[in-house]
Structures are given as C-alpha cells and as structure tokens.
PDB file of C-alpha atoms in Angstrom:
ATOM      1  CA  UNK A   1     -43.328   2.373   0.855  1.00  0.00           C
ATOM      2  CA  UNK A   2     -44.529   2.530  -3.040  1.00  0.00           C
ATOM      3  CA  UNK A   3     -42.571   4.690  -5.300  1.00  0.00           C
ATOM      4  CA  UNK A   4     -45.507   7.610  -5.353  1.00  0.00           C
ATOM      5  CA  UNK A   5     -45.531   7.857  -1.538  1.00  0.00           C
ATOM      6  CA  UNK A   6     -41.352   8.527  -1.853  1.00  0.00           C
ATOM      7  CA  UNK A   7     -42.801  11.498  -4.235  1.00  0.00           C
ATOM      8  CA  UNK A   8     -45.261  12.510  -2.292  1.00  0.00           C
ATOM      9  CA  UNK A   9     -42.675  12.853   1.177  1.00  0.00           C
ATOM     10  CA  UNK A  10     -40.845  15.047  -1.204  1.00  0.00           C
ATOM     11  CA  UNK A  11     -43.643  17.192  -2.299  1.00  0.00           C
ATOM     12  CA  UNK A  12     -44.644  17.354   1.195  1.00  0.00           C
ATOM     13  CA  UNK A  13     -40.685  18.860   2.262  1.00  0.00           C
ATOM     14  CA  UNK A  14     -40.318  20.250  -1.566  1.00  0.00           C
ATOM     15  CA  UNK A  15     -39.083  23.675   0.501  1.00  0.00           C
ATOM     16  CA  UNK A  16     -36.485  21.941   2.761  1.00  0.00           C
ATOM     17  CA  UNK A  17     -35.050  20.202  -0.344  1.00  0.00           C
ATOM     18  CA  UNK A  18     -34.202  22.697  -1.707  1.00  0.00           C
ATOM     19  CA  UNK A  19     -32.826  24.636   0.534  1.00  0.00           C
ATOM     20  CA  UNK A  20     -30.257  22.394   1.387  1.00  0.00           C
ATOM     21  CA  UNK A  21     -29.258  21.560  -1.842  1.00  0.00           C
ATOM     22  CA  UNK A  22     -28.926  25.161  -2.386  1.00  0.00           C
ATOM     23  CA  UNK A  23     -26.918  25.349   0.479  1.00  0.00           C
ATOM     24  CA  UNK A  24     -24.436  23.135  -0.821  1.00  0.00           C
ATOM     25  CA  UNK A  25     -24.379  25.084  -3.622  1.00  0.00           C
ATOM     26  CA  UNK A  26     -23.760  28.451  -2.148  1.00  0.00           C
ATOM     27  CA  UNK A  27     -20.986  26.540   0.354  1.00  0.00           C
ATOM     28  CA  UNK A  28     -19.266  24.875  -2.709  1.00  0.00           C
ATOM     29  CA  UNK A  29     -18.976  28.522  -4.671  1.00  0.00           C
ATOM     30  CA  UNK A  30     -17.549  30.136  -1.488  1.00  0.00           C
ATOM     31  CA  UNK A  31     -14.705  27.670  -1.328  1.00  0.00           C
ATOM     32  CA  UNK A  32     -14.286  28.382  -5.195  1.00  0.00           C
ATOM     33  CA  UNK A  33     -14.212  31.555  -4.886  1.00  0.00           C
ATOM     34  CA  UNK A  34     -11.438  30.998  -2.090  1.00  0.00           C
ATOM     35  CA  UNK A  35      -9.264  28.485  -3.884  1.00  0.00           C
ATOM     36  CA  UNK A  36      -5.491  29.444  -4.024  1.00  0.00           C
ATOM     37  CA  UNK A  37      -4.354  28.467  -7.606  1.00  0.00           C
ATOM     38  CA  UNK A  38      -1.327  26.734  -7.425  1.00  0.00           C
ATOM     39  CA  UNK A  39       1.126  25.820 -10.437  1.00  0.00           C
ATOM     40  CA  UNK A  40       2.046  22.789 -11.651  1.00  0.00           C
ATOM     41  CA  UNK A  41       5.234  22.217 -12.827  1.00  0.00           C
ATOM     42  CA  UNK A  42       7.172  19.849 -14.719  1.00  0.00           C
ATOM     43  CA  UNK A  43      10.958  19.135 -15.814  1.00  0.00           C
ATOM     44  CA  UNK A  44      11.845  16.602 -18.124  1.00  0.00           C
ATOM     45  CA  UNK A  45      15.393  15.522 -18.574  1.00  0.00           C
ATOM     46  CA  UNK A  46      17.268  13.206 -20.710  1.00  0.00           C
ATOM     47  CA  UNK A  47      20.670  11.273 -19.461  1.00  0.00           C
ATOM     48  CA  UNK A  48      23.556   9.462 -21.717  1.00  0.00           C
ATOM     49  CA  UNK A  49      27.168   8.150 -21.537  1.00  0.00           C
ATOM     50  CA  UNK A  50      28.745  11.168 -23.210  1.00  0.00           C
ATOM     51  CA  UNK A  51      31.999   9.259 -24.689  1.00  0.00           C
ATOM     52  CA  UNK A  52      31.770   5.628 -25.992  1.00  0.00           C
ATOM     53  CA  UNK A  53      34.201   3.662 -28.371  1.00  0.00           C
ATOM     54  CA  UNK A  54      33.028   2.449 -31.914  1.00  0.00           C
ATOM     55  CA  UNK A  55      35.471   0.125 -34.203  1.00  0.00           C
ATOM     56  CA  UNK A  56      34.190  -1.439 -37.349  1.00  0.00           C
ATOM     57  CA  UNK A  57      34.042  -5.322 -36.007  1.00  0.00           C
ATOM     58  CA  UNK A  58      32.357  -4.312 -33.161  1.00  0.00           C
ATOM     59  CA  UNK A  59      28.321  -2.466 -33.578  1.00  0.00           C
ATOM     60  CA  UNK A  60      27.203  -2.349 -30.379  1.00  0.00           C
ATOM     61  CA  UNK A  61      28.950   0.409 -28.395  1.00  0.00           C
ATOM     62  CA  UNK A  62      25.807   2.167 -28.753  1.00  0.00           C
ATOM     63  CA  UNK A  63      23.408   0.090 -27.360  1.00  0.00           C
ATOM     64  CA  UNK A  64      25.379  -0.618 -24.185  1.00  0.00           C
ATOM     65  CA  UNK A  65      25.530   3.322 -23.773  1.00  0.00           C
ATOM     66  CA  UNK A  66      21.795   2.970 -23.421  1.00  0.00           C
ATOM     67  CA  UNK A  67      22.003   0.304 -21.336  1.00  0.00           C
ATOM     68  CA  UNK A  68      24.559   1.813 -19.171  1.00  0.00           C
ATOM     69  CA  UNK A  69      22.831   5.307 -19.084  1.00  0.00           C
ATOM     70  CA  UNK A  70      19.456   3.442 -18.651  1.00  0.00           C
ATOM     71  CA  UNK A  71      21.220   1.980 -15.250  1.00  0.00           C
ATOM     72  CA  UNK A  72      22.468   5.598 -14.472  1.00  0.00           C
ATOM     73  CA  UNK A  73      18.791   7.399 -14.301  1.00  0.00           C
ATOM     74  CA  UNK A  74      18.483   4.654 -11.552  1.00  0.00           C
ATOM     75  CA  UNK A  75      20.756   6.774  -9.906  1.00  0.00           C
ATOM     76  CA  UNK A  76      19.792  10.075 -10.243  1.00  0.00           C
ATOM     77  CA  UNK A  77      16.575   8.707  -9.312  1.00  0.00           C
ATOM     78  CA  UNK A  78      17.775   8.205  -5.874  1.00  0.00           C
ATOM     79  CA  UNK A  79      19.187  11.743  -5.810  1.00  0.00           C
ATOM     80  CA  UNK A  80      15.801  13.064  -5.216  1.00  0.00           C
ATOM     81  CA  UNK A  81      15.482  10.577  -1.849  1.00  0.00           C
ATOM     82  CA  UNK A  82      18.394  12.479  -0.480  1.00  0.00           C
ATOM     83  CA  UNK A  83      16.600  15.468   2.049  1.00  0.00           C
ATOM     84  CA  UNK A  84      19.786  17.673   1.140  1.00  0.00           C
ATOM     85  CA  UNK A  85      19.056  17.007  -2.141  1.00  0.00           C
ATOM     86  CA  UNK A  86      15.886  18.956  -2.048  1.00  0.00           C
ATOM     87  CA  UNK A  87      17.238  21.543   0.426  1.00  0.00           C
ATOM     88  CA  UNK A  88      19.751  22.242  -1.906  1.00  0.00           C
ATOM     89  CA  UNK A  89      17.033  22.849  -4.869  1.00  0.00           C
ATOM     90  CA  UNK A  90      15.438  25.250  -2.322  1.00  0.00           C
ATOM     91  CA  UNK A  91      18.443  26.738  -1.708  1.00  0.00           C
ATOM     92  CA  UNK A  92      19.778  27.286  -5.003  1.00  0.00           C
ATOM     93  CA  UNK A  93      16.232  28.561  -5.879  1.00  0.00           C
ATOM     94  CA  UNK A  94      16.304  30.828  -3.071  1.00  0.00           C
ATOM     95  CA  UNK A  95      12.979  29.732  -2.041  1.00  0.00           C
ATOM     96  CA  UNK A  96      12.088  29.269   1.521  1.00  0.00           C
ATOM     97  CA  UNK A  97      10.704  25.865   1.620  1.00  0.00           C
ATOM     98  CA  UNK A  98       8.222  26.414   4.602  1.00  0.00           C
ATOM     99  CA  UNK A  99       6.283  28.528   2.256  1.00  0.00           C
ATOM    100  CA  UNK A 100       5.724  25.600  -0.102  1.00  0.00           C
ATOM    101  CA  UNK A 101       5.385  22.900   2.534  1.00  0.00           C
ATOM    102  CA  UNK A 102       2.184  21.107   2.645  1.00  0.00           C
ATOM    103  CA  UNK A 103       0.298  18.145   3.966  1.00  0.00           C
ATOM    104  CA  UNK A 104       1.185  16.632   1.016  1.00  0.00           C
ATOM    105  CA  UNK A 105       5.066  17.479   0.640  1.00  0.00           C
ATOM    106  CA  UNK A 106       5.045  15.909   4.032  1.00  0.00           C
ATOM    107  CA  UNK A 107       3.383  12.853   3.462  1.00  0.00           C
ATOM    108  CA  UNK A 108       4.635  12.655  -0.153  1.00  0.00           C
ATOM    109  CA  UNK A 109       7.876  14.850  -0.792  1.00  0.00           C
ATOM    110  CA  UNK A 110       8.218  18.007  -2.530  1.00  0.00           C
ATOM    111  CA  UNK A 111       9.205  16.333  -5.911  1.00  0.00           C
ATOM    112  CA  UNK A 112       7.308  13.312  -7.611  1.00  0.00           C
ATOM    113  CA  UNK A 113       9.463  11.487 -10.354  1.00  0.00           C
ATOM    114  CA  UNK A 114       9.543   8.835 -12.430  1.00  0.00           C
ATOM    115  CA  UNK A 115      11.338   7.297 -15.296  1.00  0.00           C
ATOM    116  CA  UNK A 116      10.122   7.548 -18.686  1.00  0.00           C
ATOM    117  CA  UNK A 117      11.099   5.373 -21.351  1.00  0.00           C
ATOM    118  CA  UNK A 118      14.778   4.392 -20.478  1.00  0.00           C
ATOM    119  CA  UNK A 119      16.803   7.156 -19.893  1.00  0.00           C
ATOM    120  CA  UNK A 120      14.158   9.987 -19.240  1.00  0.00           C
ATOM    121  CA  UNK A 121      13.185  10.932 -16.049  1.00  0.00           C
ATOM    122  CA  UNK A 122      10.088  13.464 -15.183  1.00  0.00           C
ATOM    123  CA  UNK A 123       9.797  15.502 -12.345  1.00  0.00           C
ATOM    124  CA  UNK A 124       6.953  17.227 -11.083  1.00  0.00           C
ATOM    125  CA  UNK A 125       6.023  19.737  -8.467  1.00  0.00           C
ATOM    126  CA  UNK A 126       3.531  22.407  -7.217  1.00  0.00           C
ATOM    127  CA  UNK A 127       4.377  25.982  -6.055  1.00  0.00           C
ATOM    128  CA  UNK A 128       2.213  28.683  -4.991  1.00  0.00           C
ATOM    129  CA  UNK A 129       3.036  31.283  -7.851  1.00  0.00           C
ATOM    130  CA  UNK A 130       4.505  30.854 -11.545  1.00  0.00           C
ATOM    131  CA  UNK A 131       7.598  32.666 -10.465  1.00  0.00           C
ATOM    132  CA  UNK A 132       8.383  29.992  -7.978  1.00  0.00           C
ATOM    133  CA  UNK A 133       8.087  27.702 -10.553  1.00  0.00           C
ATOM    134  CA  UNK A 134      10.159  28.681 -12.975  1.00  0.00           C
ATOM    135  CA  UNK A 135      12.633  29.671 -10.399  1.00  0.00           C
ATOM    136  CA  UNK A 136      12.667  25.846  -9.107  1.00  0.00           C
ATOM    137  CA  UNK A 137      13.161  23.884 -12.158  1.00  0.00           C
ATOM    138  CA  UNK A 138      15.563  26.160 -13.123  1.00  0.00           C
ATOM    139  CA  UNK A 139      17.323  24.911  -9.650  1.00  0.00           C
ATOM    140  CA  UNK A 140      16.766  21.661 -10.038  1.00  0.00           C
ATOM    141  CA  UNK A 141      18.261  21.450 -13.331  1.00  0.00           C
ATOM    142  CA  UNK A 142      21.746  23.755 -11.763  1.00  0.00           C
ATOM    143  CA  UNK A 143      21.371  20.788  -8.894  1.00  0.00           C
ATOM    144  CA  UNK A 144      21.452  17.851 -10.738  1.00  0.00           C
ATOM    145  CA  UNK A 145      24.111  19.038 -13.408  1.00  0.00           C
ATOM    146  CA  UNK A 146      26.413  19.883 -10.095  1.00  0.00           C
ATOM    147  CA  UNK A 147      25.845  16.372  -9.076  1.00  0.00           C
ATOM    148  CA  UNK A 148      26.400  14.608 -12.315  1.00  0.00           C
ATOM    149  CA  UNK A 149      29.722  16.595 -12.099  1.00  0.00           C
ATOM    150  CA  UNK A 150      30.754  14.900  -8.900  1.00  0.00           C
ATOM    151  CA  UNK A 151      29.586  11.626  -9.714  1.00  0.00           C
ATOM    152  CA  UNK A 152      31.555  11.884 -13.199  1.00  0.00           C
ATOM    153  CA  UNK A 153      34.769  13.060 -11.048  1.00  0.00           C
ATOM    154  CA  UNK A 154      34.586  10.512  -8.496  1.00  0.00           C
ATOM    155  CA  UNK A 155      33.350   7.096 -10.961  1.00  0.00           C
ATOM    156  CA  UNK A 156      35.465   7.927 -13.881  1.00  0.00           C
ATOM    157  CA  UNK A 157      32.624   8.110 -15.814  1.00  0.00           C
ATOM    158  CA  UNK A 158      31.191  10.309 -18.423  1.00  0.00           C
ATOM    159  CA  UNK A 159      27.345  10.805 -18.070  1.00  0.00           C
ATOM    160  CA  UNK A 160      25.831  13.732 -19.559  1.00  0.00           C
ATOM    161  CA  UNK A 161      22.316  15.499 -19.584  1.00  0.00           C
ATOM    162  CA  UNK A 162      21.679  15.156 -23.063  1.00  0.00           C
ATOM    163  CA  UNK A 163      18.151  17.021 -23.190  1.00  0.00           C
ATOM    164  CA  UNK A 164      15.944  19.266 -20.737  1.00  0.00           C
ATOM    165  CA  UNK A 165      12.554  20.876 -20.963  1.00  0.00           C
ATOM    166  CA  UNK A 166      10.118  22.095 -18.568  1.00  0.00           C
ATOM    167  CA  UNK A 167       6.481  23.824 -18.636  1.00  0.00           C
ATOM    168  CA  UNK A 168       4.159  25.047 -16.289  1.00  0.00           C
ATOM    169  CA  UNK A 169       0.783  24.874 -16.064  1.00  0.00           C
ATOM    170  CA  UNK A 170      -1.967  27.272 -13.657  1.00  0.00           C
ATOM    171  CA  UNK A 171      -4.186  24.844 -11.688  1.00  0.00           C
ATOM    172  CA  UNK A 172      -7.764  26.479 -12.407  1.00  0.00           C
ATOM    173  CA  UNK A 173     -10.480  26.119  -9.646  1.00  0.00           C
ATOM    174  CA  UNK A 174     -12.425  23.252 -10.326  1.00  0.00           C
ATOM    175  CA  UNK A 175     -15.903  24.510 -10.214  1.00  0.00           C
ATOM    176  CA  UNK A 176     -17.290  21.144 -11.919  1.00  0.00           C
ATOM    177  CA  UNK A 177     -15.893  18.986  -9.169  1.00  0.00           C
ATOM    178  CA  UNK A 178     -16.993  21.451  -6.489  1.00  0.00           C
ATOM    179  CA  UNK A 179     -20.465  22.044  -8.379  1.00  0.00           C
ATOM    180  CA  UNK A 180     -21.060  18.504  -9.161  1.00  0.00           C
ATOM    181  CA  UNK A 181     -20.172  17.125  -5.911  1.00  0.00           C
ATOM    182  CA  UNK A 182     -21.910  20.070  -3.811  1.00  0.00           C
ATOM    183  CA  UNK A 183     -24.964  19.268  -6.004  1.00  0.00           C
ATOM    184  CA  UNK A 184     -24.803  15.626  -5.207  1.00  0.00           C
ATOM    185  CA  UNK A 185     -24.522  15.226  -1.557  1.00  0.00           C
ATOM    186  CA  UNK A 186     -27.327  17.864  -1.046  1.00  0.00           C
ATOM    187  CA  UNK A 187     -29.514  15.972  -2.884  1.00  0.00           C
ATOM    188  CA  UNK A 188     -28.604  12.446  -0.495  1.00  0.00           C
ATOM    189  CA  UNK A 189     -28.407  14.575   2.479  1.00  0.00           C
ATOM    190  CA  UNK A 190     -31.646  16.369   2.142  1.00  0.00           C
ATOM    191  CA  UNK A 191     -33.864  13.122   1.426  1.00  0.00           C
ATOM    192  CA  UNK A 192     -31.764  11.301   4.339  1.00  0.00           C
ATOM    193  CA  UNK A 193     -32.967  14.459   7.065  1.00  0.00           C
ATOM    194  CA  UNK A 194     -36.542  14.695   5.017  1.00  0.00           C
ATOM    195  CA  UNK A 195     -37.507  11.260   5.831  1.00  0.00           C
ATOM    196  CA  UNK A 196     -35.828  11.540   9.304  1.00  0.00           C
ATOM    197  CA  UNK A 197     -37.522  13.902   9.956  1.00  0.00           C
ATOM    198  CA  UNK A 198     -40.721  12.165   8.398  1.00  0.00           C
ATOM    199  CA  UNK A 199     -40.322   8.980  10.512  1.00  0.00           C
ATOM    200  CA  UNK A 200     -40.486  11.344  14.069  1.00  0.00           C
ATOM    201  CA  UNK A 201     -43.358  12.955  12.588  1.00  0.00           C
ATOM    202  CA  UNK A 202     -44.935   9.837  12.082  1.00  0.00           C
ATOM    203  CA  UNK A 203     -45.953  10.582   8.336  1.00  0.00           C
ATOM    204  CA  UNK A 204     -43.714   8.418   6.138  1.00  0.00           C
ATOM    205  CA  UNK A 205     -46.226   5.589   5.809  1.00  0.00           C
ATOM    206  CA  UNK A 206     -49.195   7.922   5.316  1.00  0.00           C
ATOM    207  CA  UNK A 207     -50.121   8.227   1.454  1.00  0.00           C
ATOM    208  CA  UNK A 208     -52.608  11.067   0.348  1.00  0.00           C
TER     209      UNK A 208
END
C-alpha cells in the first residue's frame, strides 16, 4: 500500500481512532487521579577515625585516617545486609514494616545505599507519608550510632559519625509519563485494530 491509501484507511476509521486514543487518555487520568504519593527519602552520613596521632617527622596520620575510615564505610555498608538490621530501624521507628512492604522492598530491600566519595555513604528509602519519613531516618541514624558504639567497644577502635543530613522529597503523580505514554500506545493500538479490522473487511487494498 502507497502512503495516501494508509491516509485514506484512517479517514475511513477517523471515529474509531479516536476513540481509542481517547480511551487511553481517560484510563491514564483515572490511574492519576488514583496514584498514592509516596516520599522519598534520603540520609547522608559521613564516617572518620575520631582519634589519630600527629608528631612533627611524621605528616601522614591524616591520610591513613581516611584510608582507614574509607575501609570502615565498607563496613557499615554491610550493616544494612543484616535483616535485624532493618528490623531494628523499624523498630526503633516504631513503624510496622508490613505497612511499607512492597514488591519492591521484597525484591530489592527496604534501604538502597551506596558510598559516595570515600567515606560518605547515602541511603535512600520510600514511605507512604512524610511522617514516616522523618520518623525513619531519624531511626536509622539512632541505629547506626548504637552500632558504631559496639563495634568501637569490641575493635578498640575509634570511628565516629562525623556529619549527617537528610531531606525528603513528595513523589508527585507523573501525569507526563502517564499522558505521554497513554497517548502513545493508543495511537499504535488503534491503527494495529483499524487495519485488522480493514484486512477482514477486505478494504485495505482498495484506494478511492
């Protein structure tokens, strides 16, 4: 088929276009307009060796307290692997986790982290209100000062959590996703059924 009799299938089903396209539409702003906002949050927390020796002759006490707290947000790191670890978060938050459990905390965990530049390490997380939020990295931060406690007591050592911030953000509805991609696969799916329905009728090759 030429390129007019494409335009002339669609003048010929101009109606059914656009009702399914339409449809789309109207199917994409319902699920808009029943999107639970969630809230993102994030915690960002900075580790070092509290208590390090300088002398004169020797410069580089300082850079091997990097070093060595570098190594240490390996650790804490794998604090977050622990399941009590989280539990205790929850717990601490007094949150019940199986109203923030998802298909995603399943597949994924509750908390996503990763080290930042050395010796930072973010955290992030998504709750179903702001409160929640707040009240969780507020926890988290309790939880991993308790355990830097013990580790300090047990190892001898003297890490520290030098720096902490957090923030939270509202996750809006995302109408130009939803929109976009509503608009989008009514347009495929109502020229695929057009000219199915054209080939049964036996009219797709016929040009006025």
């Amino acid at each position: 088929m030429h390129f007019q009799e494409y335009l002339l299938v669609l003048k010929r089903r101009l109606s059914f276009f656009i009702t399914v396209v339409l449809l789309f539409l109207l199917v994409s702003i319902v699920v808009g307009m029943t999107f639970t906002p969630r809230y993102d949050a994030t915690s960002f927390m900075t580790f070092a060796l509290e208590d390090y020796q300088t002398t004169e002759n020797y410069k580089y006490s300082n850079y091997y307290a990097q070093e060595a707290a570098l190594e240490f947000t390996r650790t804490v790191s794998g604090w977050y692997k622990d399941p009590r670890f989280q539990e205790h978060v929850f717990r601490v938050a007094n949150v019940p986790f199986e109203e923030e459990d998802t298909l995603k905390t399943k597949l994924l965990g509750f908390f996503s982290t990763k080290r930042i530049e050395r010796q930072n390490i973010r955290t992030k997380f998504s709750t179903t209100t702001n409160k929640r939020g707040e009240d969780l990295v507020d926890a988290l931060e309790r939880v991993i000062v308790h355990r830097l406690d013990a580790y300090n007591t047990v190892s001898k050592a003297k890490y520290k959590l030098a720096y902490s911030t957090n923030w939270i953000e509202k996750e809006e509805t995302p109408w130009a996703i939803l929109l976009v991609g509503a608009l989008f696969f009514g347009i495929i799916l109502s020229i695929f059924l057009i000219y199915i329905k054209e080939g049964y009728s036996g009219k797709v090759l016929l040009a006025e």
